[in-house]
CSV table of C-alpha atoms in Angstrom, one decimal:
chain,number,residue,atom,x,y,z
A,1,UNK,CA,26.9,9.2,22.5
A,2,UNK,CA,27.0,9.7,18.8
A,3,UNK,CA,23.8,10.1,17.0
A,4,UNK,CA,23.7,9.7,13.0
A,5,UNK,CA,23.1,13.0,11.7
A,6,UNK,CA,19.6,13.9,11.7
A,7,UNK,CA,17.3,16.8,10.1
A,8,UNK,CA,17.1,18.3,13.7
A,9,UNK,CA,16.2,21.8,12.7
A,10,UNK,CA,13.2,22.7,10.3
A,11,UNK,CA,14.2,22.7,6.6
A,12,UNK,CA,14.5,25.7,4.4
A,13,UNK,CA,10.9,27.3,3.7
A,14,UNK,CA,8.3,29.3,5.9
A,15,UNK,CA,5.5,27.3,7.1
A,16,UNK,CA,2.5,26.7,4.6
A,17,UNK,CA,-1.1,26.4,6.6
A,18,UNK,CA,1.0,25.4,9.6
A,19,UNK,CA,2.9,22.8,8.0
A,20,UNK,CA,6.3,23.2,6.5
A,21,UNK,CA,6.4,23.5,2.5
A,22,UNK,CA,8.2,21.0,1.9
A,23,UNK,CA,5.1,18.7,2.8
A,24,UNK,CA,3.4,19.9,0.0
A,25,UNK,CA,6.0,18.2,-2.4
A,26,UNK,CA,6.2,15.4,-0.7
A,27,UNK,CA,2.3,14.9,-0.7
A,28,UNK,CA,2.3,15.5,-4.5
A,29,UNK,CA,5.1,13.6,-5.5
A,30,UNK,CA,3.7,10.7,-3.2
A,31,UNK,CA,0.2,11.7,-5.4
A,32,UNK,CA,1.8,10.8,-8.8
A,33,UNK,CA,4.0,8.0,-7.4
A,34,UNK,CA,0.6,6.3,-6.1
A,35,UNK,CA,-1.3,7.1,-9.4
A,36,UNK,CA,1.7,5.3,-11.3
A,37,UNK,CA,1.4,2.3,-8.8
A,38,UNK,CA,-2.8,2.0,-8.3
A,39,UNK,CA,-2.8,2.5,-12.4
A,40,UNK,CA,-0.9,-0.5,-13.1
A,41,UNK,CA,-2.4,-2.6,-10.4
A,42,UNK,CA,-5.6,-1.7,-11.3
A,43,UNK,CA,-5.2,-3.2,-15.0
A,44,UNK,CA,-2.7,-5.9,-13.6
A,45,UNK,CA,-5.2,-8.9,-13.6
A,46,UNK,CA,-7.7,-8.4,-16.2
A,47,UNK,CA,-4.4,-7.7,-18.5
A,48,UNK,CA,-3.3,-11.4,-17.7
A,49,UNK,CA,-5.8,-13.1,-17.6
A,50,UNK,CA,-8.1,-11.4,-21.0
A,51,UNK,CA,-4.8,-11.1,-22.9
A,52,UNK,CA,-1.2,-11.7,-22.0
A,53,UNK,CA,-2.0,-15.1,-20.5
A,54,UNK,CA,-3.8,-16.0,-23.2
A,55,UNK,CA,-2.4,-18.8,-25.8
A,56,UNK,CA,-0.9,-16.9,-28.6
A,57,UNK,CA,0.6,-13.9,-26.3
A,58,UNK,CA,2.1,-15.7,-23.2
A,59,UNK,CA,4.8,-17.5,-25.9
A,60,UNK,CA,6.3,-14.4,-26.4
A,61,UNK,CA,6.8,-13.0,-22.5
A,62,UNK,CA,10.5,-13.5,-22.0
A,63,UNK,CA,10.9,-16.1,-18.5
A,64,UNK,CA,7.5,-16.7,-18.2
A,65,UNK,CA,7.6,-20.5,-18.7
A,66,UNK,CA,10.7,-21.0,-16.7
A,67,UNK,CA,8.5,-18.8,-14.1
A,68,UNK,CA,5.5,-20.9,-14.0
A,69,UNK,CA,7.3,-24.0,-13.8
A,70,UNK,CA,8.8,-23.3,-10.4
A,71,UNK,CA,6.0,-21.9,-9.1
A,72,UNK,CA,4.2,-25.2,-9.8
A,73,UNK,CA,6.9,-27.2,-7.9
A,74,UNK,CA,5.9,-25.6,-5.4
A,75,UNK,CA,2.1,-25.4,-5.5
A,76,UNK,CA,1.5,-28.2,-7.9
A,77,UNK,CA,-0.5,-27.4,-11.2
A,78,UNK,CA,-1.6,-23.6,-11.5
A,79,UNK,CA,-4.6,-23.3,-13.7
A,80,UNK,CA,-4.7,-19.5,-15.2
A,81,UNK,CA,-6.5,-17.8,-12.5
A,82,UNK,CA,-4.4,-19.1,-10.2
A,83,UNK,CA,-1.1,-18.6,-12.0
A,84,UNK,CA,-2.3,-14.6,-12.5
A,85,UNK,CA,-3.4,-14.3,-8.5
A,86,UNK,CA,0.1,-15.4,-7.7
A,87,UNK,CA,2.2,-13.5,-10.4
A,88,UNK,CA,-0.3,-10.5,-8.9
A,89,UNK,CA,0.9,-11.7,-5.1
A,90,UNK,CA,4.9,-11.7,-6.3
A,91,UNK,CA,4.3,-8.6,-7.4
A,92,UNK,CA,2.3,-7.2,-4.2
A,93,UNK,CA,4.6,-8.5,-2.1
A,94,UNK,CA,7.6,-8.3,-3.3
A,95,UNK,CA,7.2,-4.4,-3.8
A,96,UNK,CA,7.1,-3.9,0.0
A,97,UNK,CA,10.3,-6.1,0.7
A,98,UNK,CA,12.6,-4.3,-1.2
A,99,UNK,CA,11.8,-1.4,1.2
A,100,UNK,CA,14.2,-2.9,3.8
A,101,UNK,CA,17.4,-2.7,1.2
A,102,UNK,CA,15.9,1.0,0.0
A,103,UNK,CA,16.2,2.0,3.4
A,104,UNK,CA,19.8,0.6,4.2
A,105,UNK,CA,21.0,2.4,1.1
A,106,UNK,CA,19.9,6.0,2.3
A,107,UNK,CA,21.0,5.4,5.9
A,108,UNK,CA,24.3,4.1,4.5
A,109,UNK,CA,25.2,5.0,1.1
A,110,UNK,CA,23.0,7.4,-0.6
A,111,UNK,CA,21.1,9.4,1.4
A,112,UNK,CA,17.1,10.0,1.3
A,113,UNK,CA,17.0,12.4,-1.2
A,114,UNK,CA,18.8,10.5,-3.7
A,115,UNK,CA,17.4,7.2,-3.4
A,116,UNK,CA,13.8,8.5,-3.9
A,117,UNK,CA,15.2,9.5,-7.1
A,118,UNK,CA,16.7,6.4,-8.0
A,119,UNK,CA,13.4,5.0,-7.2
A,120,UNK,CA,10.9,7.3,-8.5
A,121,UNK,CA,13.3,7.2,-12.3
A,122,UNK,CA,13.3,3.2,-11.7
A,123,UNK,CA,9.8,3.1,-11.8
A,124,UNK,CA,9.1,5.2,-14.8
A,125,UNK,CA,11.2,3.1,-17.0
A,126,UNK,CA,9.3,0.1,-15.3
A,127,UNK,CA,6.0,1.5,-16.7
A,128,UNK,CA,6.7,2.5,-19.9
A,129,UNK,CA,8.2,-0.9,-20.0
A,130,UNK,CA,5.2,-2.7,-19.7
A,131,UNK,CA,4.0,-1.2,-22.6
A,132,UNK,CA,5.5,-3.9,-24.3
A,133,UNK,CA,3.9,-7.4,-23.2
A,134,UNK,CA,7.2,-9.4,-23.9
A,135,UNK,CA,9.4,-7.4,-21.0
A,136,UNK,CA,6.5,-8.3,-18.7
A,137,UNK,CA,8.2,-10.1,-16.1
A,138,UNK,CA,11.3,-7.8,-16.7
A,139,UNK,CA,9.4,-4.8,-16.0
A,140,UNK,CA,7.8,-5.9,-12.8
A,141,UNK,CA,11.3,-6.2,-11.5
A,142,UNK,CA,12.4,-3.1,-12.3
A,143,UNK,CA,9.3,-2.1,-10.4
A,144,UNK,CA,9.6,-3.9,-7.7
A,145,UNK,CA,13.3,-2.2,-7.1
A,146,UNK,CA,12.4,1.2,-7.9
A,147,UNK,CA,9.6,0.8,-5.4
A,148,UNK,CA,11.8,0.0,-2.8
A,149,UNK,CA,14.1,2.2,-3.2
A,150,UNK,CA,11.7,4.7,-3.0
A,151,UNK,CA,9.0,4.0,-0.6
A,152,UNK,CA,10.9,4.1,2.7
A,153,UNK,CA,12.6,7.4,2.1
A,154,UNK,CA,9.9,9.5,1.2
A,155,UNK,CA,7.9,8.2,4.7
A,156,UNK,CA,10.6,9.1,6.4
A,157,UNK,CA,11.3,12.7,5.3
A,158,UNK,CA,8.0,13.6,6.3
A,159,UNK,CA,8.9,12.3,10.0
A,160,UNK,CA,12.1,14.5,9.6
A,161,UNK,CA,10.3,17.8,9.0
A,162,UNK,CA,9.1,17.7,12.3
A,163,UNK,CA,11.0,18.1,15.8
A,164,UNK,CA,10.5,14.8,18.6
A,165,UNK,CA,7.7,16.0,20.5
A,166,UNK,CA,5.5,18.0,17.7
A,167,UNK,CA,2.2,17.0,17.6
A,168,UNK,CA,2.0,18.0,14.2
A,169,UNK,CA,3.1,14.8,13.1
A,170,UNK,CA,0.3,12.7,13.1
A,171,UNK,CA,-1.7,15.0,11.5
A,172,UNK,CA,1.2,15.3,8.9
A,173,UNK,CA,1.1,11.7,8.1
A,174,UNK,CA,-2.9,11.6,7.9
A,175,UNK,CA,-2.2,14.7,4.8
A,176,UNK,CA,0.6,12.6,3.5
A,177,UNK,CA,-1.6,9.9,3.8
A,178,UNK,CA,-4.7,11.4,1.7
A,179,UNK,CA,-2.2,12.9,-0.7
A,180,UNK,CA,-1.3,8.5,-1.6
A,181,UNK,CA,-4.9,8.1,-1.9
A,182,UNK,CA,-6.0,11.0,-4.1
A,183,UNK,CA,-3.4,9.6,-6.4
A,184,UNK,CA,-4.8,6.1,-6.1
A,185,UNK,CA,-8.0,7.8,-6.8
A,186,UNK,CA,-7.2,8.9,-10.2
A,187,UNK,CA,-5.3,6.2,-11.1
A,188,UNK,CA,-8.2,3.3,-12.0
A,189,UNK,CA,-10.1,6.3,-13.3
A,190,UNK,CA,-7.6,7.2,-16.5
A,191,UNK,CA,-5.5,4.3,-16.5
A,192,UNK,CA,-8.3,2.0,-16.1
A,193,UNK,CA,-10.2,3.3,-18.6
A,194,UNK,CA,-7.2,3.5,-21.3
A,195,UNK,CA,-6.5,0.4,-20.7
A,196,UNK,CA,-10.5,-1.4,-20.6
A,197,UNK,CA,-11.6,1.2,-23.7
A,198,UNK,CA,-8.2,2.2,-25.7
A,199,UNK,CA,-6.0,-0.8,-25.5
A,200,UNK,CA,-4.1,-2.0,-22.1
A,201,UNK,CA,-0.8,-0.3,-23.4
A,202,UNK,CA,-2.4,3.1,-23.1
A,203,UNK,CA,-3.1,2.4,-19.5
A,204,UNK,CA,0.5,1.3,-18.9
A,205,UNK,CA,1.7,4.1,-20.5
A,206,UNK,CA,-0.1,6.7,-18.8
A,207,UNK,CA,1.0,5.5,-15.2
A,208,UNK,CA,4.4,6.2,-16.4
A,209,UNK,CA,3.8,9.3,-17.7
A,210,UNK,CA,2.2,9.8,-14.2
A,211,UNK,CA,5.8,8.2,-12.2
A,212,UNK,CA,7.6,11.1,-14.1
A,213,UNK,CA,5.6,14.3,-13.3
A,214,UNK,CA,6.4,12.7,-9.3
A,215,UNK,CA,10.1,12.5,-10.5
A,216,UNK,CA,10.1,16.3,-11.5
A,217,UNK,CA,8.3,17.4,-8.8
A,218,UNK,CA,10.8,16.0,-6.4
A,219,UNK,CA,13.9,17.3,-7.6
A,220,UNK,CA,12.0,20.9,-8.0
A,221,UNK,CA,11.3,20.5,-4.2
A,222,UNK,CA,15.6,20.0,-3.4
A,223,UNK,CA,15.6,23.6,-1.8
A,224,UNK,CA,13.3,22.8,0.9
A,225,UNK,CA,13.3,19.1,1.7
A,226,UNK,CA,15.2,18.0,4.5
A,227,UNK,CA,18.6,17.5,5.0
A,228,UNK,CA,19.8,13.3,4.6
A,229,UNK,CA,20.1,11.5,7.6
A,230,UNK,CA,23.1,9.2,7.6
A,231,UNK,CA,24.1,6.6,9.8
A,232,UNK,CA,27.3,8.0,10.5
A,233,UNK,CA,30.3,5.0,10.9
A,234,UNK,CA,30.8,6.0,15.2
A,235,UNK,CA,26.9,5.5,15.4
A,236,UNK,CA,26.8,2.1,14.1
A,237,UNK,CA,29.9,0.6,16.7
A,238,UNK,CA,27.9,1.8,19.4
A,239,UNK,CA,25.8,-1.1,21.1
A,240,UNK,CA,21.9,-0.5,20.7
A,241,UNK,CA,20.7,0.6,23.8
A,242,UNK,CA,17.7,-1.8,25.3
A,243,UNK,CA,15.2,0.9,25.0
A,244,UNK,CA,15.6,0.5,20.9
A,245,UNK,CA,15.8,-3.0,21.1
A,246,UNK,CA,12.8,-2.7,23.0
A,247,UNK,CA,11.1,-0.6,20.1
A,248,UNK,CA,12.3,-3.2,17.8
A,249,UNK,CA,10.9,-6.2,19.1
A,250,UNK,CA,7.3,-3.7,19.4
A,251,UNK,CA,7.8,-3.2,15.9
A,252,UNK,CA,8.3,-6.8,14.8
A,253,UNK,CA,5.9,-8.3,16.8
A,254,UNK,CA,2.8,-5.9,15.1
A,255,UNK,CA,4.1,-6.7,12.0
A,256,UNK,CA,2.9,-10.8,11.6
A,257,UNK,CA,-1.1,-9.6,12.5
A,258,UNK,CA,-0.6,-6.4,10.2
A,259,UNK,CA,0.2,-8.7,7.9
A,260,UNK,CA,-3.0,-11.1,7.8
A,261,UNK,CA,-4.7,-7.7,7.9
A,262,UNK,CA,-3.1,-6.6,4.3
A,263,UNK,CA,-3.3,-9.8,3.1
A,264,UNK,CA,-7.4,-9.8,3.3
A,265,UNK,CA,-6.6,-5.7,2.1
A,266,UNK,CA,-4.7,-6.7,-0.9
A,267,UNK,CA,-7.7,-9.0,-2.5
A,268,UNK,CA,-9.1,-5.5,-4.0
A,269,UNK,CA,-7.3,-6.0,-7.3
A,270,UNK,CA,-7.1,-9.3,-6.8
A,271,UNK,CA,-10.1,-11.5,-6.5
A,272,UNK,CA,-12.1,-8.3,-5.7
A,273,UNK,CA,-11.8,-7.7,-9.3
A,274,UNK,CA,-12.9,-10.8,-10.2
A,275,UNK,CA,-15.9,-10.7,-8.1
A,276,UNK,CA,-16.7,-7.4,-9.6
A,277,UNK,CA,-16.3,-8.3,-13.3
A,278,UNK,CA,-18.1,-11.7,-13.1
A,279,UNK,CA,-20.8,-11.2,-10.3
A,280,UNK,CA,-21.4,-7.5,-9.6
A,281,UNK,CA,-24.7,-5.6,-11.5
A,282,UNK,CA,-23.1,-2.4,-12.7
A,283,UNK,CA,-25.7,-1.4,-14.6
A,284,UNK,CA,-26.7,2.2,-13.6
A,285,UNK,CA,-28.9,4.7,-15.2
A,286,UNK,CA,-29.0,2.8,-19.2
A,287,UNK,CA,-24.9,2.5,-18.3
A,288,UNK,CA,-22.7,0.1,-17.2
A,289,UNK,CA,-19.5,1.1,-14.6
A,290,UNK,CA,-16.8,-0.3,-16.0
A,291,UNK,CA,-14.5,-2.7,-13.6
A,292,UNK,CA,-11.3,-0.9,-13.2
A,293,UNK,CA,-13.9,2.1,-11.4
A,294,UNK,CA,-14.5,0.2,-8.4
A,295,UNK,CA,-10.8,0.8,-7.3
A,296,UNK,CA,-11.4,4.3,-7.0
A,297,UNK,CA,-14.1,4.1,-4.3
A,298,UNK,CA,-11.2,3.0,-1.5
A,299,UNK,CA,-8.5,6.0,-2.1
A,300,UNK,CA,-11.8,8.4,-2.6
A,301,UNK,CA,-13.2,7.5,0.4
A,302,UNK,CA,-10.1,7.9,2.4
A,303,UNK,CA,-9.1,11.7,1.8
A,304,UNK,CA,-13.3,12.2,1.9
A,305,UNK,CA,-13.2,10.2,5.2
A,306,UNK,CA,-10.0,11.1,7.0
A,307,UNK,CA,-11.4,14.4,8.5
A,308,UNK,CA,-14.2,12.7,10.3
A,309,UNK,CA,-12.0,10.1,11.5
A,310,UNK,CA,-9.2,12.4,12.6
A,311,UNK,CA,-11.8,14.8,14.4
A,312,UNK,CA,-13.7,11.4,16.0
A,313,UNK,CA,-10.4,11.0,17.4
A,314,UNK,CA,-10.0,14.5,18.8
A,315,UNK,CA,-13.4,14.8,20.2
A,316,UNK,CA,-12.5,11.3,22.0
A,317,UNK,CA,-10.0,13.4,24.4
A,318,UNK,CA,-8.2,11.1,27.0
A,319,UNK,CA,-11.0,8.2,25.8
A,320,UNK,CA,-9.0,8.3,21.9
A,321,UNK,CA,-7.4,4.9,21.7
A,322,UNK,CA,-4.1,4.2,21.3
A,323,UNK,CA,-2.1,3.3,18.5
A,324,UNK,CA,-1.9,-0.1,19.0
A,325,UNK,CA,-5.9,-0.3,20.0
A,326,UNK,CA,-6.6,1.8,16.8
A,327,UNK,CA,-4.8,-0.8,14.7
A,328,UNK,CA,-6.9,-3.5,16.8
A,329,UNK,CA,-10.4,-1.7,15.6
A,330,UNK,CA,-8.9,-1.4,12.5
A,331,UNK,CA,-8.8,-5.3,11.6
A,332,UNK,CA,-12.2,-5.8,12.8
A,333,UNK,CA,-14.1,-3.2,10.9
A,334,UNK,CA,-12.1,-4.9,7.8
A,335,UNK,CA,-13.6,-8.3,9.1
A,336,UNK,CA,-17.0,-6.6,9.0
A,337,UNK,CA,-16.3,-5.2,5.5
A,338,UNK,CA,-15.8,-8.7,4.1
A,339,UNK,CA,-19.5,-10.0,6.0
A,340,UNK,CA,-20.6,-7.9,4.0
A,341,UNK,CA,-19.6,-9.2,1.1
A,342,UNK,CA,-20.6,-12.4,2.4
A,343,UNK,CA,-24.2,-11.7,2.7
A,344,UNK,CA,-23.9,-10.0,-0.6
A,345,UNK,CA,-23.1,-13.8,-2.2
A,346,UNK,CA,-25.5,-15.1,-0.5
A,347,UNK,CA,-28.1,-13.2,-1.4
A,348,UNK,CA,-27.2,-13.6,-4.9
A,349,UNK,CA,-27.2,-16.7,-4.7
A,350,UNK,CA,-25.2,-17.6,-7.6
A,351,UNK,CA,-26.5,-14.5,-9.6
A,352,UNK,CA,-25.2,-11.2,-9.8
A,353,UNK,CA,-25.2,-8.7,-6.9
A,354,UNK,CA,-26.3,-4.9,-6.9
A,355,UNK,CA,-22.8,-2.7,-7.1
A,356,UNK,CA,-24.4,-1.3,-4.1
A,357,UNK,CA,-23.3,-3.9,-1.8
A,358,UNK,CA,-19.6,-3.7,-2.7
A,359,UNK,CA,-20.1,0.3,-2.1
A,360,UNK,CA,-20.8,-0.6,1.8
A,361,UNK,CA,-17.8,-3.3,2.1
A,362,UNK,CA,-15.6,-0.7,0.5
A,363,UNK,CA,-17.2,2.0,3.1
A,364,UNK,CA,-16.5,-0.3,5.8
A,365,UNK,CA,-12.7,-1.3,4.6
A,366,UNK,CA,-11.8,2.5,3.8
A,367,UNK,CA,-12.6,3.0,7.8
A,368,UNK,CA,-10.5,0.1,8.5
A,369,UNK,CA,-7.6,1.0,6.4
A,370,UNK,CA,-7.8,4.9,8.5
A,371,UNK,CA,-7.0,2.9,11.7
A,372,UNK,CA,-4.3,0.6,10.3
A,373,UNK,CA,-2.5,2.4,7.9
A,374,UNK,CA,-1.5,5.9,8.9
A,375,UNK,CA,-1.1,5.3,11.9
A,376,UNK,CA,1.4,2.5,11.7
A,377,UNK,CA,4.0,5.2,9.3
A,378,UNK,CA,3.6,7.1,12.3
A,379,UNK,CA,4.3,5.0,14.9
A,380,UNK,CA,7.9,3.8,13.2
A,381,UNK,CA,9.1,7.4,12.7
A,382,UNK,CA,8.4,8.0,16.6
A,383,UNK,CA,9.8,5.2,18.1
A,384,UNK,CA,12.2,3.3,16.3
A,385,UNK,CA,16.0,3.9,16.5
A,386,UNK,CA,17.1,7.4,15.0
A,387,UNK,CA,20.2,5.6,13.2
A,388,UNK,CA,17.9,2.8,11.6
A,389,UNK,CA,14.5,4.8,10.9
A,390,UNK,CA,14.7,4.3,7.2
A,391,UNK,CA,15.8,1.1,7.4
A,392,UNK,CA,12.7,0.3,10.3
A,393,UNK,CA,10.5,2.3,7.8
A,394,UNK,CA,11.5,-0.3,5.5
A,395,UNK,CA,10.9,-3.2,7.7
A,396,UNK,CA,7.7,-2.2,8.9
A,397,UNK,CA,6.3,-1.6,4.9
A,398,UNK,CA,7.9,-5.8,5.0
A,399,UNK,CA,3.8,-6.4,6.2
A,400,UNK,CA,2.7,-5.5,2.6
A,401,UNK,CA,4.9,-7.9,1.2
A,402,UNK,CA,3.8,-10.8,3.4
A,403,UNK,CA,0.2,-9.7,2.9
A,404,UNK,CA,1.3,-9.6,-0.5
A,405,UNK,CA,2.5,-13.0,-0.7
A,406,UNK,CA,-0.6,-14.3,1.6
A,407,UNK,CA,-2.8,-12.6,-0.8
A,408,UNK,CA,-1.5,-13.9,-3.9
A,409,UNK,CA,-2.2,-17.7,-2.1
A,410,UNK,CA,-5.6,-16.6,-0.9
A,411,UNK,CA,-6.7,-15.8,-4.1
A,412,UNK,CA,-5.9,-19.3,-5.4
A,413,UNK,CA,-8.9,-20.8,-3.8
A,414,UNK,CA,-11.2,-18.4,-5.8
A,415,UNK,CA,-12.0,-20.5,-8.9
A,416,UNK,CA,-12.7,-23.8,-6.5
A,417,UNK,CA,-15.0,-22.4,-3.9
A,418,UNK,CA,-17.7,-20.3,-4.5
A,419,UNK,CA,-17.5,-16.3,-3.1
A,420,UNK,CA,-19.7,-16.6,0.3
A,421,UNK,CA,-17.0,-19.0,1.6
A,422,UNK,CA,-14.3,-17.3,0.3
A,423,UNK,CA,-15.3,-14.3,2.0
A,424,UNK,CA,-16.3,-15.7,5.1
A,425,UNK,CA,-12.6,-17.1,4.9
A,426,UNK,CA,-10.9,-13.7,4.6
A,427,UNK,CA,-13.3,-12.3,7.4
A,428,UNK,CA,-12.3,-14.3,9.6
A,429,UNK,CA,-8.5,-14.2,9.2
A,430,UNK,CA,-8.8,-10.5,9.7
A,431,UNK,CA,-10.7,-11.1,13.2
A,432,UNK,CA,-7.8,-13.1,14.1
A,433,UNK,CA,-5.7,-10.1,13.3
A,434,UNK,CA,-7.8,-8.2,15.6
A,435,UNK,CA,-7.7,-10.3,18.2
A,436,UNK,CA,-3.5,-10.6,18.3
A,437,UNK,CA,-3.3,-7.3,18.1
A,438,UNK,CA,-5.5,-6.6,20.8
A,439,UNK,CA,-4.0,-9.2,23.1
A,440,UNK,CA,-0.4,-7.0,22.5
A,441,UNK,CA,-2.0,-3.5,23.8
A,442,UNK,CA,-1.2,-4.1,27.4
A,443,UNK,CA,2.3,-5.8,26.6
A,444,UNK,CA,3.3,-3.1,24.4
A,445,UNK,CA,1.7,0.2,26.6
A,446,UNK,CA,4.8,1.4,27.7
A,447,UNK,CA,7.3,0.9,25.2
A,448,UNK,CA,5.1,2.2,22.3
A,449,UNK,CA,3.9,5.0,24.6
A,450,UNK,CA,3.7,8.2,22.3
C-alpha cells in the first residue's frame, strides 16, 4: 500500500541533549509565535472595553456595526461587556478552526514548511495591524488565518523528528510544550505593560515585532527541519483502513469534553480579567500589580511545573495513567481550580479578594492544563492516519475553537450574575468534562493504546 511520503529518517543535524536540533527551532519559533498570540490576547479586552468600544472610537472601526448587528439577531441585545466577551470568543475560537484548512494545505498543496511561513508572515502583518484601531476587525482576520495556517504544521514537525516507536516523543512535546508557555510568559509581561502604561498601540506593536523574530527563526532552521510530508495522489484513492477510522472516531469523540474543558480554560483573558481588574486586591508591598501580570502566572507555572509532573509520572511506573485517564484528572483539577475561586467570591463578599487567592486557582489550573494539553498533541501525532496527521492535528486544535466559542457565551452572563455563581457554573461544566472523559477510558483502551 502507498503511504504519503513521510520524514521517516531523522533530519539533517546531530542530536542536541538527546533531542534532534531541529527541536530547538521549533521550540523557539513556537516561543515568539506564543508571545505574539498571549500579547495581544492579553490586552484584547481591556482594549475594548476602556477604549475602542468606547463612543467616540467604535465609529471609526471599519464593519463593526454591521458586526454587532448580527450578532444581536442572534443573541438579542449585547450590552458592552457582552459584545467584547463575544468579539473575544470569535476570536478564540475561530483561531483554532482554521487549523483544519492549514492542515489540508500542507498535506496537499504546500507542504509543512511553507505553510508555517505563510502563517507565521500572516500573523505579523495581523499585529502590526492592530496598531491601527480602525482595521480592528480586519486584522483579527488576518490573524485568525495566519494562525491556522500555522498552528497545525509546526505540532506536527515535531511528531516527524521522531521514528513510530521513540519514546522520546512525549518528552519532546512536554519541551515543545514549555517552549509555548515561556513565550506566553513574557508576553503579558512587555506587551501588557506597553499597552496598560505606554498606550495599547505599543503593546500591539511589540507582539508583532515578537511574530517576526519567530518568522526569522524558522526559515534560519530550513537545513535541519524535516522533510514535508505530502499526501501523495495514490495514497488518497486508497480506502482508509478500519484501524484509522477507528483512530478517527477516538479522536472525535475526545474532542466535544476537551472542548467544555477549554471553554472554562479560555475565561483567563476573558472574564478572568475582569474579575481581576474589578475585584482582586493587588496591592503588594506600597505597589499595585497591574492586570495584564496575572496572565503570566499560567505559562510560568507550566515550564516551572512540567518537570515535577513529567517525573510524578515516571515514578508512577505501570500505576502512570493513561492518556485518556490523564486528560480525565486533567478536567477535574480545573473544576477544583474554579472552587477556588468560588470560595474566593464568597469570602469577599462583594468586596475585593487578596491576589493570593487567584495565585492558588491558577496553581491548580496550570496542573490541569499539564494533563490535558500536551498530552492530547501527542496523542494525534501517534495515532491518527500518517496521510491526514496535519489535517487530524488540525482537527483536534477544532476543541479550542469550540471552547472558544463556548467561552465567548459563558462570559456573557458575567455582568448579570455575581462571580461565586459564575464560578461555581464553570466548575461544574468542567466536572462534567471529567466525567465523559472518564466514562470513554475503557471504550477507547485499545484503540488509543500507545
Amino acid at each position: 500500500m502507498t503511504l504519503p511520503t513521510t520524514a521517516g529518517s531523522p533530519p539533517v543535524g546531530s542530536d542536541l541533549f538527546g533531542h534532534p536540533r531541529a527541536l530547538t527551532f521549533l521550540f523557539a519559533t513556537e516561543m515568539w509565535e506564543r508571545f505574539s498570540y498571549y500579547g495581544m490576547r492579553a490586552l484584547l479586552v481591556l482594549y475594548m472595553i476602556k477604549y475602542l468600544l468606547l463612543p467616540g472610537h467604535a465609529e471609526g472601526v471599519v464593519g463593526l456595526a454591521g458586526f454587532k448587528s448580527v450578532l444581536e439577531l442572534v443573541f438579542g441585545p449585547l450590552a458592552l461587556q457582552p459584545f467584547v466577551s463575544q468579539i473575544y470568543g470569535f476570536y478564540t475560537g475561530l483561531v483554532y478552526l482554521t487549523p483544519i484548512a492549514g492542515g489540508l494545505l500542507a498535506d496537499r498543496v504546500l507542504g509543512q514548511r511553507r505553510t508555517v511561513i505563510l502563517g507565521a508572515a500572516l500573523m505579523a502583518v495581523g499585529h502590526f495591524m492592530m496598531a491601527f484601531e480602525h482595521l480592528f476587525l480586519l486584522a483579527l482576520l488576518v490573524l485568525i488565518l495566519g494562525n491556522g495556517a500555522f498552528k497545525p504544521n509546526i505540532s506536527t514537525q515535531v511528531g516527524h523528528l521522531y521514528a513510530p516507536g521513540d519514546r522520546r516523543r512525549d518528552r519532546a512535546f512536554s519541551i515543545f510544550y514549555v517552549g509555548i508557555n515561556l513565550g506566553a510568559f513574557m508576553a503579558p509581561l512587555v506587551c501588557g505593560s506597553l499597552g496598560e502604561e505606554f498606550g495599547w498601540h505599543y503593546g500591539f506593536a511589540a507582539a508583532g515585532v515578537g511574530m517576526t523574530i519567530g518568522l526569522v527563526i524558522y526559515v534560519l532552521a530550513a537545513p535541519v527541519l524535516p522533510p514535508d510530508a505530502f499526501v501523495t495522489r495514490a495514497s488518497t484513492k486508497e480506502p482508509m483502513r478500519r484501524d484509522e477510522w477507528l483512530a478517527i472516531g477516538a479522536i472525535i469523540a475526545l474532542m466535544l469534553p476537551v472542548s467544555l474543558f477549554w471553554g472554562t480554560y479560555e475565561q483567563q483573558g476573558n472574564t478572568i480579567a475582569l474579575w481581576v481588574d474589578q475585584y482582586t486586591n493587588r496591592h503588594v508591598l506600597g505597589g499595585e500589580i497591574p492586570v495584564t501580570w496575572f496572565q503570566s502566572l499560567n505559562p510560568f507555572m507550566i515550564f516551572a511545573f512540567t518537570p515535577f509532573v513529567v517525573a510524578f509520572w515516571r515514578r508512577q511506573g505501570a500505576r502512570e495513567p493513561s492518556t485518556v485517564a490523564k486528560m480525565a484528572i486533567g478536567c477535574g483539577i480545573n473544576a477544583l481550580a474554579y472552587l477556588v475561586l468560588v470560595v474566593a467570591a464568597w469570602n469577599a463578599a462583594g468586596g475585593q479578594a487578596s491576589w493570593l487567592w487567584l495565585f492558588g486557582f491558577f496553581v491548580l489550573l496550570t496542573v490541569g492544563e499539564l494533563y490535558v494539553s500536551p498530552t492530547g498533541l501527542s496523542l494525534v501525532t501517534k495515532v491518527a492516519p500518517v496521510r491526514l496527521l496535519s489535517m487530524m492535528m488540525g482537527v483536534w486544535l477544532a476543541t479550542s475553537f469550540f471552547g472558544g466559542f463556548l467561552a465567548g457565551y459563558l462570559g456573557t452572563f458575567w455582568s448579570s450574575t455575581s462571580p461565586a455563581p459564575f464560578f461555581l457554573m464553570l466548575a461544574i461544566i468542567s466536572a462534567i468534562a471529567a466525567a465523559a472523559i472518564t466514562l470513554l477510558i475503557r471504550p477507547l483502551r485499545g484503540i488509543l493504546r500507545d
